[in-house]
Structures are given as C-alpha cells and as structure tokens.
Tab-separated table of C-alpha atoms and ligand atoms in Angstrom:
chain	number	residue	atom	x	y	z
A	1	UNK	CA	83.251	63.858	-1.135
A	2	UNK	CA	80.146	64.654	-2.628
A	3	UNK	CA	79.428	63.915	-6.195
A	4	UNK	CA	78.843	67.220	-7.928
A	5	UNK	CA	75.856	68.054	-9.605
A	6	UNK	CA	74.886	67.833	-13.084
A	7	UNK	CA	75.062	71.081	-14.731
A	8	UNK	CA	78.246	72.003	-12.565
A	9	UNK	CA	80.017	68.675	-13.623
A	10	UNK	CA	79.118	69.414	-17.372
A	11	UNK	CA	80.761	72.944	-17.190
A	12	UNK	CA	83.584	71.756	-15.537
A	13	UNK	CA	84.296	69.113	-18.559
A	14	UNK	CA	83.499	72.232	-20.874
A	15	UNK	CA	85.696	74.210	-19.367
A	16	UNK	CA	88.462	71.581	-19.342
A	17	UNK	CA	87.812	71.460	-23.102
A	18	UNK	CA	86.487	67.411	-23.518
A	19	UNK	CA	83.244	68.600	-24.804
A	20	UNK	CA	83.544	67.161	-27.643
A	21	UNK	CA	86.772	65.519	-28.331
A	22	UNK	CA	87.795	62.979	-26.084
A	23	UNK	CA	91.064	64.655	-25.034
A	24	UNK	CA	93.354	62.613	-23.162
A	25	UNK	CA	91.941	58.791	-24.508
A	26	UNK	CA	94.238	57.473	-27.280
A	27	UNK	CA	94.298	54.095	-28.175
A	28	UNK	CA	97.578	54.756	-30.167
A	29	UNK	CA	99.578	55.940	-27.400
A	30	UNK	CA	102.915	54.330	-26.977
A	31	UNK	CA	103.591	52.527	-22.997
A	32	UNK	CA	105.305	55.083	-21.380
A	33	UNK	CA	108.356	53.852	-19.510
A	34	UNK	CA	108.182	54.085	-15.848
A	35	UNK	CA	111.114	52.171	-15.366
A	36	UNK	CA	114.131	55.084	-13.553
A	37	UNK	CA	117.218	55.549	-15.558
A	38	UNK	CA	120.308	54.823	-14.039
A	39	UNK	CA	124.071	56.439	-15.452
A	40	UNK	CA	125.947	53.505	-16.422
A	41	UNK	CA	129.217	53.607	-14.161
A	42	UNK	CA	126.082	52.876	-11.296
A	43	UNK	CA	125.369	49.674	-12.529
A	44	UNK	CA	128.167	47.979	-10.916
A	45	UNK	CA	127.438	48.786	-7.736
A	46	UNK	CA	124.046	46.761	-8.441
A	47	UNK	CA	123.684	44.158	-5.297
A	48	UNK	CA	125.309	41.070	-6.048
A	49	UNK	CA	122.663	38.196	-5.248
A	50	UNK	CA	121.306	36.223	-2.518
A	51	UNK	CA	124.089	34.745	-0.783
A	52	UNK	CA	122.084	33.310	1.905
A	53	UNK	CA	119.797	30.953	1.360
A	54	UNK	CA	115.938	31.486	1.226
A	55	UNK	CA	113.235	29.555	3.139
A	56	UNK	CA	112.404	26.155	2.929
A	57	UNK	CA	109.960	24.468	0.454
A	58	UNK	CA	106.151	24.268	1.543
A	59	UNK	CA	103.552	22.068	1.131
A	60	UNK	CA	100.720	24.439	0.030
A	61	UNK	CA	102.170	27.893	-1.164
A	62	UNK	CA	100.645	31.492	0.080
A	63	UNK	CA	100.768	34.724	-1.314
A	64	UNK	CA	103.818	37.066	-0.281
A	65	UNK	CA	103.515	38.613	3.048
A	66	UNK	CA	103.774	41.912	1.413
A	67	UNK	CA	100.214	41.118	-0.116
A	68	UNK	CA	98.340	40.815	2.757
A	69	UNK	CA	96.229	43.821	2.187
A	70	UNK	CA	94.369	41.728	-0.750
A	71	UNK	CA	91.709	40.390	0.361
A	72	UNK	CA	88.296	39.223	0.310
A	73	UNK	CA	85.797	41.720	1.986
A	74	UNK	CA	83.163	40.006	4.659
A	75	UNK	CA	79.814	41.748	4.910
A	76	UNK	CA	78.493	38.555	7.326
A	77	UNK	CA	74.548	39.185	8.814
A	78	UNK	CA	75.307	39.537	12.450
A	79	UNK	CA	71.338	38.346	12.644
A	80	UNK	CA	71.916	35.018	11.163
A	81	UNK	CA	74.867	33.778	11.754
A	82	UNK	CA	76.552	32.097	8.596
A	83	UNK	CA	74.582	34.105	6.268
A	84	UNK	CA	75.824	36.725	4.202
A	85	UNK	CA	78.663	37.314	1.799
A	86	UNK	CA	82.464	37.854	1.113
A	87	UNK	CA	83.767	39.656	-1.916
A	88	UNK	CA	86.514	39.507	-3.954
A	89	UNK	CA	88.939	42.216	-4.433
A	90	UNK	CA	88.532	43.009	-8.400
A	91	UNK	CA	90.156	46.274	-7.892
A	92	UNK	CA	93.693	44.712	-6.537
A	93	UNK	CA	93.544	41.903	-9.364
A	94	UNK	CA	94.578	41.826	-12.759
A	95	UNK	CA	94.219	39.456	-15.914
A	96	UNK	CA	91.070	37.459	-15.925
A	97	UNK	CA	91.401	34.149	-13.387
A	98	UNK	CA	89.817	34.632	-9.839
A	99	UNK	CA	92.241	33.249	-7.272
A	100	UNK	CA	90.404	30.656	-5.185
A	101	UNK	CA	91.258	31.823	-1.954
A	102	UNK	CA	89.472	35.207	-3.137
A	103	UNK	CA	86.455	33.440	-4.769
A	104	UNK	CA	83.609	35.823	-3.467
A	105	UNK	CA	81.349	34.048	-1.276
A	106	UNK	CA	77.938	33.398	-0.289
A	107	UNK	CA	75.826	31.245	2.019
A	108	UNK	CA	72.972	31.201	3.270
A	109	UNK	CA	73.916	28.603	6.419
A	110	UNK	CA	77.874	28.918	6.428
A	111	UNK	CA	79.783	26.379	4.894
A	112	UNK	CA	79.145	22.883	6.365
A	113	UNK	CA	81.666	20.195	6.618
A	114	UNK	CA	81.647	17.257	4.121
A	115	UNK	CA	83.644	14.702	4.061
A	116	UNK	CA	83.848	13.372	0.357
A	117	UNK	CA	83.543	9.387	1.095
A	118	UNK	CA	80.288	10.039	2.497
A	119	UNK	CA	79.065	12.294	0.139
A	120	UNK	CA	76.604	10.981	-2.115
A	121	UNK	CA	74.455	12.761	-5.173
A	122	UNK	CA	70.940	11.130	-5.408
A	123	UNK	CA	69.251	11.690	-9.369
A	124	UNK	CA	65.757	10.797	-9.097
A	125	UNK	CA	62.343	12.305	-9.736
A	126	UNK	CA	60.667	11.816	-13.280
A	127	UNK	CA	63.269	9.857	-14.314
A	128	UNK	CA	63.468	6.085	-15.678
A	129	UNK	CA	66.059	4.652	-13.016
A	130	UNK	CA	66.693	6.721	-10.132
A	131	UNK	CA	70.514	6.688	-9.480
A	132	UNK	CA	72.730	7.484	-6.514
A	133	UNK	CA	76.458	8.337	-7.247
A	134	UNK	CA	79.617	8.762	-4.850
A	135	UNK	CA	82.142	10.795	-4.962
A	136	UNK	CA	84.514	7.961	-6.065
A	137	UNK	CA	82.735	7.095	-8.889
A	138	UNK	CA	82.281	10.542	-10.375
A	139	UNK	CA	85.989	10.797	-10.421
A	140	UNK	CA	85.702	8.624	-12.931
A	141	UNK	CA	83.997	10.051	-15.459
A	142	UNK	CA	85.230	11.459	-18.670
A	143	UNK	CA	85.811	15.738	-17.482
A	144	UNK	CA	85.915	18.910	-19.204
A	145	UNK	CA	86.694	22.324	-18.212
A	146	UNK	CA	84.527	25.593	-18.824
A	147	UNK	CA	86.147	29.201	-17.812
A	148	UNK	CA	83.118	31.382	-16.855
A	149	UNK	CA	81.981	33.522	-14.594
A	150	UNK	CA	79.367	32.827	-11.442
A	151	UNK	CA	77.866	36.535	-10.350
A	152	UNK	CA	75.133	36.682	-7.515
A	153	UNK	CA	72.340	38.256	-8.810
A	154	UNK	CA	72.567	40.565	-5.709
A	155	UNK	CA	76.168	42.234	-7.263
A	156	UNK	CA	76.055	45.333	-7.136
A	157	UNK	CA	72.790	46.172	-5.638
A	158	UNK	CA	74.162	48.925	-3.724
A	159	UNK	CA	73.215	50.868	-7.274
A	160	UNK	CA	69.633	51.448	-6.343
A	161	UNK	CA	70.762	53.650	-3.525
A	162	UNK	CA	69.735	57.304	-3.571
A	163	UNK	CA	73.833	58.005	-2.834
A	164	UNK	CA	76.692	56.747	-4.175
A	165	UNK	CA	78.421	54.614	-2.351
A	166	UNK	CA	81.951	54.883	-1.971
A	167	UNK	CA	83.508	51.336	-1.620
A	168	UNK	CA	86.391	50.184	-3.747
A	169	UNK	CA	85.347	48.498	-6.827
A	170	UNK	CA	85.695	45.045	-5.904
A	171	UNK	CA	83.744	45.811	-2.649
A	172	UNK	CA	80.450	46.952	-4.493
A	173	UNK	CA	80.937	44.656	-7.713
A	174	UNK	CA	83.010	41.721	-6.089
A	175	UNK	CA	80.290	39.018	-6.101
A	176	UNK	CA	81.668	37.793	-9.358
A	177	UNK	CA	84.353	35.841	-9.869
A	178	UNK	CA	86.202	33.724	-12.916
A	179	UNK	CA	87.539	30.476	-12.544
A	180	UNK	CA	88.212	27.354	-14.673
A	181	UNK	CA	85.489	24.814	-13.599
A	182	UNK	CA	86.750	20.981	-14.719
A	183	UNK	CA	83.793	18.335	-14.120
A	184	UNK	CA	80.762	16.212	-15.696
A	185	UNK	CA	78.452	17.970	-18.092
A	186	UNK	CA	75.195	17.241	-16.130
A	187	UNK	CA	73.654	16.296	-19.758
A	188	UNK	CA	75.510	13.233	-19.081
A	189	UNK	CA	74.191	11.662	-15.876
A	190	UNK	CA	70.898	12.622	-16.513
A	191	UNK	CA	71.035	10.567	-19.690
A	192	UNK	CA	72.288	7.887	-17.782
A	193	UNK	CA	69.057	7.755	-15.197
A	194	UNK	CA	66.951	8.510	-18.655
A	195	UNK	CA	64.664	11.577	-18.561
A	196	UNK	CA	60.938	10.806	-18.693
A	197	UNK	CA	59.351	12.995	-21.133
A	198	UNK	CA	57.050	15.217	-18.562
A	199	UNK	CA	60.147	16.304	-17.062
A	200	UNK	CA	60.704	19.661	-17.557
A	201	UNK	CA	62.502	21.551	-14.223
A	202	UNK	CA	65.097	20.113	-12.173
A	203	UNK	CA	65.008	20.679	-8.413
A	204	UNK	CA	68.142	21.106	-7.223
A	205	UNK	CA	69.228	20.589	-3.318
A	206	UNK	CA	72.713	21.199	-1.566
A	207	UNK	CA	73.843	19.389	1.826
A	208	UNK	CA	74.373	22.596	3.681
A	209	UNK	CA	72.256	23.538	6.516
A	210	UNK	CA	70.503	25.876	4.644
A	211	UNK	CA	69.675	22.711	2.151
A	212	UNK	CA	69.058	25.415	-0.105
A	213	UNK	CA	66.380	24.168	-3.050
A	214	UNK	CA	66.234	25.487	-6.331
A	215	UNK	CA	64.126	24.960	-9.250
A	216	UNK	CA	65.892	25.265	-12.628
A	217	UNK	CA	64.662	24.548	-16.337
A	218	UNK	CA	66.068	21.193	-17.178
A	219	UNK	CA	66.945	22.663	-20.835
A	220	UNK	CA	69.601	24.476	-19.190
A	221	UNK	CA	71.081	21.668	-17.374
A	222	UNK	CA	71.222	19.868	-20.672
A	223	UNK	CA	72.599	22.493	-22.391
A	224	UNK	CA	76.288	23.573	-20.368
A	225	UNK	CA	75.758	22.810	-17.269
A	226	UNK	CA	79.041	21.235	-15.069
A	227	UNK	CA	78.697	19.264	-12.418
A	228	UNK	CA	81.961	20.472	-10.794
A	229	UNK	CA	84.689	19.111	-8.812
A	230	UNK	CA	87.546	21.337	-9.677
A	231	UNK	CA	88.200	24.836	-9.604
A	232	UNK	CA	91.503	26.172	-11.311
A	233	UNK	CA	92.658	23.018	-11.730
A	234	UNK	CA	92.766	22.341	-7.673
A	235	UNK	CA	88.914	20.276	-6.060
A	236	UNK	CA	86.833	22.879	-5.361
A	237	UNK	CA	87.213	25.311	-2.097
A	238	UNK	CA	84.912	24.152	1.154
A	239	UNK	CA	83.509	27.739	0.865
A	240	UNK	CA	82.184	27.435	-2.963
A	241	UNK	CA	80.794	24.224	-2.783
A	242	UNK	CA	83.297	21.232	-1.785
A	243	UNK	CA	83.207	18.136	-3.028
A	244	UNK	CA	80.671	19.078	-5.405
A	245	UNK	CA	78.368	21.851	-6.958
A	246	UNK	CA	76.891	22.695	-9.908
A	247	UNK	CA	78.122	25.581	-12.408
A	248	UNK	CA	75.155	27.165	-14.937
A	249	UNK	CA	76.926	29.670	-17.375
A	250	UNK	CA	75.650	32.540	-17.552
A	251	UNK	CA	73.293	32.123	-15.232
A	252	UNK	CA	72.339	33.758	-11.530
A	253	UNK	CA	74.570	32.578	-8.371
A	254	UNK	CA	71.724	31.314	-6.349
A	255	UNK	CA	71.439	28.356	-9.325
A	256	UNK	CA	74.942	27.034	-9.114
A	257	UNK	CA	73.990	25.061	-6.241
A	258	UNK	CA	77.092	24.209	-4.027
A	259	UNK	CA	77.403	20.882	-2.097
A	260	UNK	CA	75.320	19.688	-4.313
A	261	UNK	CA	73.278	16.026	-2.866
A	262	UNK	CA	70.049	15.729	-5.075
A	263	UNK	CA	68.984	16.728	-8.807
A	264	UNK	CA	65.162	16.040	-8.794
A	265	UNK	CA	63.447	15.794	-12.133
A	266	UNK	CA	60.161	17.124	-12.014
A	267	UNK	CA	56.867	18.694	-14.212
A	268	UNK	CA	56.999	22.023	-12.768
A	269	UNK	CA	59.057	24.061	-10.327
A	270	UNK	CA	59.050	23.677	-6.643
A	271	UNK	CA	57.893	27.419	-6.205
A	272	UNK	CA	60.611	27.599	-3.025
A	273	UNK	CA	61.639	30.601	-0.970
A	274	UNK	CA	64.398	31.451	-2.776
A	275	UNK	CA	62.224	31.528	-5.600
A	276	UNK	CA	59.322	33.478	-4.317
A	277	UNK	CA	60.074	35.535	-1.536
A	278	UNK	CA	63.679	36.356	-2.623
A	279	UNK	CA	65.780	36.284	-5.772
A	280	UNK	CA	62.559	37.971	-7.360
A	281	UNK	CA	61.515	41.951	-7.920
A	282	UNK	CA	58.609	44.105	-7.561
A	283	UNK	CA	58.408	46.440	-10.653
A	284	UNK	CA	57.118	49.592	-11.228
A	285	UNK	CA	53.150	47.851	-12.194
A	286	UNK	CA	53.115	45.980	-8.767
A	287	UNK	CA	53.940	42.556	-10.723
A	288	UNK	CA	57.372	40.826	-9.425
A	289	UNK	CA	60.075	39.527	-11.818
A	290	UNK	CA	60.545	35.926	-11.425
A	291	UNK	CA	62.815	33.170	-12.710
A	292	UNK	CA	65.166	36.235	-14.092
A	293	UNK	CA	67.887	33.130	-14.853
A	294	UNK	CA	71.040	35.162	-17.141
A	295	UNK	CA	73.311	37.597	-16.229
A	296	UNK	CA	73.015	40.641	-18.577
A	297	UNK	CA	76.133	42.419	-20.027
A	298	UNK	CA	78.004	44.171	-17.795
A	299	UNK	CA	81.649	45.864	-17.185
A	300	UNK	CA	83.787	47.690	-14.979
A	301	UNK	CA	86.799	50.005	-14.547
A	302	UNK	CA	88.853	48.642	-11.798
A	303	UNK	CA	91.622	50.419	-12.360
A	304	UNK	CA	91.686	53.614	-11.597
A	305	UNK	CA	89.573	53.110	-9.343
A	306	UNK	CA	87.859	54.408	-5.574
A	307	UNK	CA	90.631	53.763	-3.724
A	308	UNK	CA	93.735	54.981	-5.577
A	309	UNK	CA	95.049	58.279	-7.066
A	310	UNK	CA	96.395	59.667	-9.537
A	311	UNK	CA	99.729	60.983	-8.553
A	312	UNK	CA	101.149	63.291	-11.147
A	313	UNK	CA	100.098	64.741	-14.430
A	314	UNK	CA	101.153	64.846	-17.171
A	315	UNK	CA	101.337	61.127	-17.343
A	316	UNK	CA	99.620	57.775	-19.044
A	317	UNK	CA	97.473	55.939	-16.922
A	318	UNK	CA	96.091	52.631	-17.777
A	319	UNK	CA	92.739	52.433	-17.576
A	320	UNK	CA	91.800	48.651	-17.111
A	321	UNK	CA	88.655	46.631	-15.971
A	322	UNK	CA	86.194	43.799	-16.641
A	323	UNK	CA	82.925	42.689	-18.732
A	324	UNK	CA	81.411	39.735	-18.972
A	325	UNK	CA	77.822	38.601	-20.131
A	326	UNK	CA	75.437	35.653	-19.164
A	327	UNK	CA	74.661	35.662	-22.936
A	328	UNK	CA	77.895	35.085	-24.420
A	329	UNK	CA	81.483	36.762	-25.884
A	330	UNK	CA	81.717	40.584	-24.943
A	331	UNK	CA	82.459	41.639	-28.564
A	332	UNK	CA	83.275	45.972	-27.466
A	333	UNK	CA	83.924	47.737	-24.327
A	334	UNK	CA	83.875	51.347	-24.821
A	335	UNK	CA	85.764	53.903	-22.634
A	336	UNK	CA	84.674	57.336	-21.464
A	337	UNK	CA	86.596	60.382	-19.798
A	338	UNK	CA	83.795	62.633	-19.902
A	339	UNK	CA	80.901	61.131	-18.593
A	340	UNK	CA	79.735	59.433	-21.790
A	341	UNK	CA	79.577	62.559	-23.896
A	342	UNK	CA	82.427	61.039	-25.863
A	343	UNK	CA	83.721	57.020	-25.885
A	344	UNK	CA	86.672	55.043	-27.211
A	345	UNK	CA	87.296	51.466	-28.123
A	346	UNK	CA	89.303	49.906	-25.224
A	347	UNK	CA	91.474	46.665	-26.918
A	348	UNK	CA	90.154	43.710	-25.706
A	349	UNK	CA	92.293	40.895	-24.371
A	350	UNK	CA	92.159	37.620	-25.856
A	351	UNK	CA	91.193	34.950	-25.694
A	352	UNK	CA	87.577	36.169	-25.640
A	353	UNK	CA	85.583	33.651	-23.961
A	354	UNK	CA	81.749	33.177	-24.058
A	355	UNK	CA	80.159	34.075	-20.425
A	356	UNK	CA	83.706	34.700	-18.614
A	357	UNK	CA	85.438	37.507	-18.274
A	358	UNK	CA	87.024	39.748	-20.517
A	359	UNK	CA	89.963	42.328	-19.599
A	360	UNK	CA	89.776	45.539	-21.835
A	361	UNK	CA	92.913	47.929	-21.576
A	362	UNK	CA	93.322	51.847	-22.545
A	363	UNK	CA	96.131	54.211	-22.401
A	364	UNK	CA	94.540	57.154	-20.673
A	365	UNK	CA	96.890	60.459	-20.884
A	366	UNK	CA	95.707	62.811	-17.947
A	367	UNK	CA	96.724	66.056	-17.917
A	368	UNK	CA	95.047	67.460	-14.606
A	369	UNK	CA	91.299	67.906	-15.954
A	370	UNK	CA	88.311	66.993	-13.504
A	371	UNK	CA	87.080	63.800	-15.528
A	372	UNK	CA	84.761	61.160	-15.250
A	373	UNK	CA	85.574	57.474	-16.588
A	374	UNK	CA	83.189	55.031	-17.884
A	375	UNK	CA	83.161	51.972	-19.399
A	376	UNK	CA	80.195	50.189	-21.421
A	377	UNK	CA	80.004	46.694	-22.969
A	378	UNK	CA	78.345	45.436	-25.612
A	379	UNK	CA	77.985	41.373	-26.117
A	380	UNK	CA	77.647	39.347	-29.126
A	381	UNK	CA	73.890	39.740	-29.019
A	382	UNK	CA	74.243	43.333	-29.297
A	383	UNK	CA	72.803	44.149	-26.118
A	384	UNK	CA	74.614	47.206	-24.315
A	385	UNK	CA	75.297	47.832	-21.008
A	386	UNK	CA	72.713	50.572	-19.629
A	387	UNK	CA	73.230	53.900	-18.165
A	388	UNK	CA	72.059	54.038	-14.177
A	389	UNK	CA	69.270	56.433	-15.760
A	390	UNK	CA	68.150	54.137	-18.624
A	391	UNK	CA	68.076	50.903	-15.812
A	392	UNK	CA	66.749	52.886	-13.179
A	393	UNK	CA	63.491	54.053	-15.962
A	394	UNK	CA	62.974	50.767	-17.073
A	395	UNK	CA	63.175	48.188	-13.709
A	396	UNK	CA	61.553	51.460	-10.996
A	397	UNK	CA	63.938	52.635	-8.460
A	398	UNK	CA	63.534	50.450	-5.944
A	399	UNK	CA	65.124	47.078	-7.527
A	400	UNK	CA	67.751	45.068	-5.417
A	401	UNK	CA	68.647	41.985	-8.010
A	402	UNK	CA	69.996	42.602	-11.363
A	403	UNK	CA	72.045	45.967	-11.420
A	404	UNK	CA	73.977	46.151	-14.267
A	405	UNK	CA	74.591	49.920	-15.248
A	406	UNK	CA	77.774	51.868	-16.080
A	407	UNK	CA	79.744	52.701	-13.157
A	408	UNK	CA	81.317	56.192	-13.251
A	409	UNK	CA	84.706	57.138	-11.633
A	410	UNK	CA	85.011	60.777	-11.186
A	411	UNK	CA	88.661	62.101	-11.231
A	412	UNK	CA	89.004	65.473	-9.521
A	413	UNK	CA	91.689	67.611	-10.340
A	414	UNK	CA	93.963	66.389	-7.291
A	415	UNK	CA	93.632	63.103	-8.645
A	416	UNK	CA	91.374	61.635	-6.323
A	417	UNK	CA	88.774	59.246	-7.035
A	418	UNK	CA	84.990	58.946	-5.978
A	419	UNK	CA	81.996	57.117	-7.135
A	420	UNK	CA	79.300	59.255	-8.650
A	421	UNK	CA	76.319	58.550	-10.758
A	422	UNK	CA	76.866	59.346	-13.725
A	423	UNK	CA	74.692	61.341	-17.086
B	501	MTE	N1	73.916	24.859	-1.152
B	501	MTE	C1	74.045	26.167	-1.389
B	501	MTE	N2	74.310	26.562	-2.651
B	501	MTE	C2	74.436	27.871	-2.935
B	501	MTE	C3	74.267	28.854	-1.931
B	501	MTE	C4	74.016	28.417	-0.600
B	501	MTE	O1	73.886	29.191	0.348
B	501	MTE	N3	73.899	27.063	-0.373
B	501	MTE	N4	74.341	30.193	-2.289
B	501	MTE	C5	74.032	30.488	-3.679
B	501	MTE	C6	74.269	31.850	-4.067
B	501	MTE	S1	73.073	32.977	-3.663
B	501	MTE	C7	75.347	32.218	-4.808
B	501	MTE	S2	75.512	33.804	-5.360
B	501	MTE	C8	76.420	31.256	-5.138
B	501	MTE	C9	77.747	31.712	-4.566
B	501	MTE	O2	78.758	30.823	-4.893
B	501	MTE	P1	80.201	31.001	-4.226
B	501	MTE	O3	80.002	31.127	-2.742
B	501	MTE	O4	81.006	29.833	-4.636
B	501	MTE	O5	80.749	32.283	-4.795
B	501	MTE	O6	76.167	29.958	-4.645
B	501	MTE	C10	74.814	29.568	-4.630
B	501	MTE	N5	74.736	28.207	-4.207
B	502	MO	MO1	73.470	34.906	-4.808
C-alpha cells in the first residue's frame, strides 16, 4: 500500500485526536492477561501427560520444527557468486542475544574451508619480533568475553530509496547482530611482538578467497579489540569467521575481519579497495567520506512490525525493538504513535551494555486510530538518532553506507502494517 502523504497523514492523526496527547502510549499500563479463562469443573478434563515417550537425545540440538519459518534472509549476487549477504530475522526474535545459526552474514568470496590445525595468524610489519601463532596455542591464552554488536555499514541502506520499501524489519535492518564474543584482547599479542613506535595502522588480512585487506588505526586494536574464537559460548560459526576473526566494538562490519591470517603493523594505511572504491561516500560537495569507522546510534521497532497485524482493538500491544550505538550505552529510547509529534519513554531492559544491544519495551493501548510508531535513541554521548529528513539534509540523498534514521511503522485502521517515511 502506498504510504499516504503528508498533510493527509497529519489530518488523519488530528482527526483521531493524538495531536497533541499521545493517546494510547502509557508506560503505566498494567499487562493485560491474554491467557483464556476456563470454569473450574473443566479443569479436570485437562490431558493427563505424555504417556509415550518422546524422541531420543541428540548430539547437536535444532530449533522446533514448528519454527521453521525463522530464518535468515539470503540476498546472494547472482553476478559473483559467494558474494552478498544473509540477514537475520530481528523481527521474529526477542531479548537481546543473536542466535548463531541466524548471525547475519556477509562475504565477499563465500565462506572458505579452514581447517584449524593448519591455520596460522602471522603478526609482523613494524613490529620488534615478527610472530606466527597457531590455533593451538591461542587456546591457551588467558580469554575474556565482550557482548556487542557487529552491524555492516551497508544496514539498512535501502533508506536512501525514493520509496519505502516494504520488507519485514529484520530484512531491511538485519545486518546486525549481538552475540557474546570470548577471545584474546588483540592489545595483548601485539605487546608480545612489541610495537615499533612509527606504527600507527594495522593491516588486517583474512584467509578467504576474497583475502579481504583492511587498514585499521592501531589505537583501536589496542583499545577493545577481541581476537575471537567463540561466539555464545560455542567456536565461532564457518560463516562469521571460523577458527578465528577479529571483533572491533562499535565499529563498521567490513573491520571485524573474519578468518583472520595476518595483522600487519604499518605507518600508514594500505589505501585498499574496500577502502577506496567501496565502504566510502560521495557527499553533497563532491568530496567522499572515508575511514567512517563507528556505528552511530540507532534503534528499531520490531515488534509490531511489516509483517504482522493488529488483530482486534481495544487491546494492549507491546511495542518492542532494538538500539544500540558504536559509541557506547543507549541511555533513552523514545516511542512515538503519531509520527513524532508526541514521544514516550520506552523502559529499557537491563543490563545496559556499552555498544550491544538494548531491548526497550512499551505497553501500547490501540483503540482503532490510523497511527504511526517510531522509536528514537539517544546514547550516552547524547547523540540522537536522526529523522530520515534531518540524515537525508545533512549526508545528500544519494548515500548507501551509514543509514541510521527513525524507521516509521504506519498502522492503518485495519491493523495492517507498512513502512512509510516518516515527518
Ligand atoms: N575475511 C573476510 N572478513 C570479512 C568479510 C569478508 O568478506 N571476508 N566481510 C566483512 C563485512 S563487510 C562484514 S559486514 C562482516 C560480516 O560479519 P558476519 O558475516 O560474521 O556477520 O565481516 C567482515 N569481515
Ligand atoms: Mo559489511
């Protein structure tokens, strides 16, 4: 369906009465109970067990056959084989922990095969004692974990589009995902080959056919960077980087190289495709953005969301969804049903962790009105999420990396959802 247009969508929210007042939004609203109630001379005729017994044990468990709908959403290049993406299903997931089997992903030469006792990581470069390190060895080393968030800096780009685009939520915003890296802090090894003092970028290279080659500011890698070799407490997937890659915080996809076989120390950076040609954006006065490392503030609603309905009204919905910033803690999300005119503090679910992701929750009560939800964050910086019309002003209309602006779910009076953009 078409989005409306502006002045129509405004009287429609007048007319509903939310002009003002956000109507509907109360943080104090009690759970409703959805639970059906049952007369209690029934409850004895409540089935009486399993008598049979269930399957066997297995050695590796799967998710229930009833959930095989959830999953992640391939958009492979059918020009180059092995390149492109899969996303992962934020709209069917709740809490805060990205599944590893639905771990977006993304390659640039599919995802080679490595066999970990031949593996090797080779530190060398402007260092004092270049040093080569198996697989074996680094599972010795002292490990700690980090939850955070790795986002491609291509998320989302379907933003900059004229239209709309009406793909569930995890499906336009799914190149992000959450997980519990355990590994080395690079700091560590690098310490151990000794860092000459020219060096000042780190050139990073992974084993895949790609043999993708970054350059990164070594500050960063001896500030939080993981060298990882678990993920959720399991070794890392084949698809995000097994037996090892390295995890930046905060920072851009492209830098948390997977497979990970070389960290070269170097004066300056290596200048590389992925560094010129992509991952960088023409602005508005002909110069290109370059070396745009964090992830701004972001959130979004993913449920309701494109996809589902809202089946009756009266009735409480629960509006829930994500934020997370490269910069640090989210410390607000704010909720809108009427297209920003009016916002509400959503609670935010603890434990608030620096550059992960944070679940926000709001008792919605909809009563039938045409409506359009938001959600903003703000991190411990202060910086606030934009609006598509503040982004679109500042970065020129024609961006592809870095989309971060509100996402707006409009709610017709059926109770069916589409993406518009929103005031
Ligand atoms: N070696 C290697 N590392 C890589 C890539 C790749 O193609 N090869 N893709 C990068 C990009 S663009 C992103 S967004 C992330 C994706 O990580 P994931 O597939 O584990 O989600 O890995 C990065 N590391
Ligand atoms: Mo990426």
């Amino acid at each position: 369906m078409a989005s409306k247009p502006r002045n129509e969508r405004r009287q429609f929210l007048q007319k509903a009465g939310l002009g003002a007042a956000l109507t509907g939004i109360a943080s104090t609203l009690s759970t409703p109970i959805w639970a059906k109630t049952i007369p209690q001379e029934l409850t004895a005729t409540l089935p009486a067990g399993m008598r049979q017994p269930g399957s066997e044990f297995s050695n590796y468990g799967q998710p229930s056959t009833h959930e095989q709908g959830v999953i992640r959403w391939i958009s492979a290049n059918s020009a180059a084989s092995g390149n492109g993406v899969s996303w992962t299903p934020l709209h069917d997931l709740q809490g805060t922990i990205t599944p590893n089997g639905l771990h977006y992903e993304r390659h640039h030469n599919g995802v080679p095969a490595i066999d970990p006792a031949q593996h090797q990581l080779l530190i060398d470069g402007l260092v004092n004692q270049p040093l080569s390190f198996d697989i074996k060895s680094l599972l010795r080393y002292p490990m700690q974990s980090r939850t955070c968030f790795i986002e491609c800096g291509g998320n989302s780009n379907s933003g900059w589009r004229t239209n709309p685009i009406q793909t569930q939520a995890g499906y336009a915003h799914g190149l992000v995902s959450n997980s519990e890296w355990t590994g080395i802090p690079v700091k560590l090894l690098l310490q151990e080959a000794g860092i000459k003092p020219e060096a000042k970028w780190v050139i990073a290279e992974g084993a895949d056919g790609a043999s993708l080659n970054i350059s990164m500011p070594l500050e960063k890698l001896m500030d939080d960077a993981l060298l990882a070799l678990y993920q959720n407490g399991e070794r890392l997937r084949p698809e995000n980087g097994y037996p090892l890659r390295l995890v930046l915080p905060g920072w851009e996809g492209i830098l948390n190289v997977k497979w990970l076989r070389q960290l070269r120390l170097t004066d300056q950076p290596l200048m590389s495709r992925d560094e010129t040609a992509q991952y960088t954006e023409l602005q508005t006065d002909g110069k290109a953005r370059q070396f745009t490392f964090l992830m701004e503030a972001k959130s979004l609603i993913t449920s309701p969301s494109l996809g589902m309905m809202l089946p009756d009204n009266p009735a409480t919905y629960q509006v829930t969804g994500l934020a997370w910033s490269g910069r640090g803690k989210i410390t607000r999300v704010e909720v809108s049903a009427d297209g920003g005119e009016t916002w509400l503090d959503a609670e935010l679910q603890g434990p608030i962790l620096a550059k992960a992701f944070t679940r926000f929750n709001l008792p919605w009560h909809w009563q039938g009105e045409y409506a359009i939800l938001q959600s903003r964050a703000t991190d411990e910086t202060g910086y606030v999420q934009p609006t598509r019309e503040t982004l679109l002003d500042n970065r020129g209309k024609h961006g592809f990396f870095h989309y971060n602006a509100i996402v707006s779910w409009e709610i017709t009076e059926e109770g069916d959802i589409n993406h518009v953009y929103g005031f």
